[in-house]
Short mmCIF file of C-alpha atoms in Angstrom, two decimals:
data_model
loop_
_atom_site.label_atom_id
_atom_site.label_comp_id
_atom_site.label_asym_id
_atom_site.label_seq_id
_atom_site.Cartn_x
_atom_site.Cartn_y
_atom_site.Cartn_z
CA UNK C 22 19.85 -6.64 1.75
CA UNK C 23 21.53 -5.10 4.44
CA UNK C 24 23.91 -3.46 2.47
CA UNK C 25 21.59 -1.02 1.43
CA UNK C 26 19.14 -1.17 4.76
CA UNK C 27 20.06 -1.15 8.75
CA UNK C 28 17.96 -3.14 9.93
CA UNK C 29 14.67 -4.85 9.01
CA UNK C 30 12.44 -1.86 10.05
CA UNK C 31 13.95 0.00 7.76
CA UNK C 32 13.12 -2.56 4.47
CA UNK C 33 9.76 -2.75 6.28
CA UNK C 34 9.53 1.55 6.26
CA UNK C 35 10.82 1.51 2.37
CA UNK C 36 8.17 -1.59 1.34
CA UNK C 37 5.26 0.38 3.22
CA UNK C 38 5.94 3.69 1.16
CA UNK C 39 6.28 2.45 -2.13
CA UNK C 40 2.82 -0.19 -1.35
CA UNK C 41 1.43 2.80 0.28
CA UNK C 42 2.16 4.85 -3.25
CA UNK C 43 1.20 2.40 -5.77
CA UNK C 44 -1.94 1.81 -3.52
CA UNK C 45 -2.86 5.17 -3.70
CA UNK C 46 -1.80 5.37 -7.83
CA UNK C 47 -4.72 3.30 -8.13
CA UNK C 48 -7.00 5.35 -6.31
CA UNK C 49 -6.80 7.82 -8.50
CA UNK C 50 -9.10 8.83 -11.35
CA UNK C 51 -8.39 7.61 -14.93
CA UNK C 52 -9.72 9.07 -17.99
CA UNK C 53 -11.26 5.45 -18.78
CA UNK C 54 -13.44 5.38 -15.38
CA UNK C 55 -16.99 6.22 -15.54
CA UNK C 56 -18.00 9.59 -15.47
CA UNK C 57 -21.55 8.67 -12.95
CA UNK C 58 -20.35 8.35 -9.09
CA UNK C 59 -21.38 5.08 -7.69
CA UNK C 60 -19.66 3.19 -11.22
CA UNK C 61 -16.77 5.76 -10.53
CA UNK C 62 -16.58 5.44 -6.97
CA UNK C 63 -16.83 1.66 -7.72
CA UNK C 64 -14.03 1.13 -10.77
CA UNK C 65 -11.42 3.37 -8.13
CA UNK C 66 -12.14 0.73 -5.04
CA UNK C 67 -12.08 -1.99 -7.10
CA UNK C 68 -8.58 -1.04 -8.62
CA UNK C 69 -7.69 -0.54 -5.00
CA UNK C 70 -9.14 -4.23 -3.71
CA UNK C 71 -7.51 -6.04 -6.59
CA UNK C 72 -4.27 -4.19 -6.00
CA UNK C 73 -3.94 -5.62 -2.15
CA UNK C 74 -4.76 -8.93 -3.20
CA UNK C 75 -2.53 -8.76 -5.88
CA UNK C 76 0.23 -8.26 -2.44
CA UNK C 77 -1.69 -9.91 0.02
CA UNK C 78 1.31 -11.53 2.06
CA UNK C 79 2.51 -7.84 2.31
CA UNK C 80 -0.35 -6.24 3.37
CA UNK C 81 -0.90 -9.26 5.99
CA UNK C 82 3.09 -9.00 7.30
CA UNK C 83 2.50 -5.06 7.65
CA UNK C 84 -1.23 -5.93 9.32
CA UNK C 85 1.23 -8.29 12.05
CA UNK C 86 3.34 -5.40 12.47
CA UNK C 87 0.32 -2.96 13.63
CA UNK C 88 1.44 -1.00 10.12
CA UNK C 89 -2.08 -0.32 9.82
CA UNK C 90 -3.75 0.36 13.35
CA UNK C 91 -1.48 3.58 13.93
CA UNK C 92 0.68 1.57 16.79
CA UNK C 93 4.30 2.18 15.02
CA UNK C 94 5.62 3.18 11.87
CA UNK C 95 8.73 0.64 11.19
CA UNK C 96 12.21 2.70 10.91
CA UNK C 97 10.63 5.64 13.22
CA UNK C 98 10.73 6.05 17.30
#
């Protein structure tokens, strides 16, 4: 792994972008969702849910690592 990363921050920063990506893929509209906003809303934030449970030990790793409360941002001073 380190061959292609310094140090683990840095296979941290690359994990959080492409999580943070696909987590926002499924956020967006689809031509299949409903077209009345509360079943809308709802079909986009369940897509969403189901997608960090589907990576829950992820999500909880980059929750340790304050990822998500704005304290650091791994690979970054």
């Amino acid at each position: 792994m380190y061959n292609h990363f310094a140090q683990k921050d840095d296979v941290l920063a690359a994990l959080l972008e492409e999580r943070t990506e696909e987590l926002l893929a499924q956020l967006r509209a689809r031509t299949d969702d409903p077209k009345a906003f509360q079943p809308h809303l709802q079909a986009r934030v369940a897509r969403m849910l189901a997608y960090v449970v589907q990576h829950r030990a992820f999500f909880a790793i980059a929750n340790e690592h304050g990822l998500f409360a704005g304290r650091r941002h791994p690979g970054r001073e």
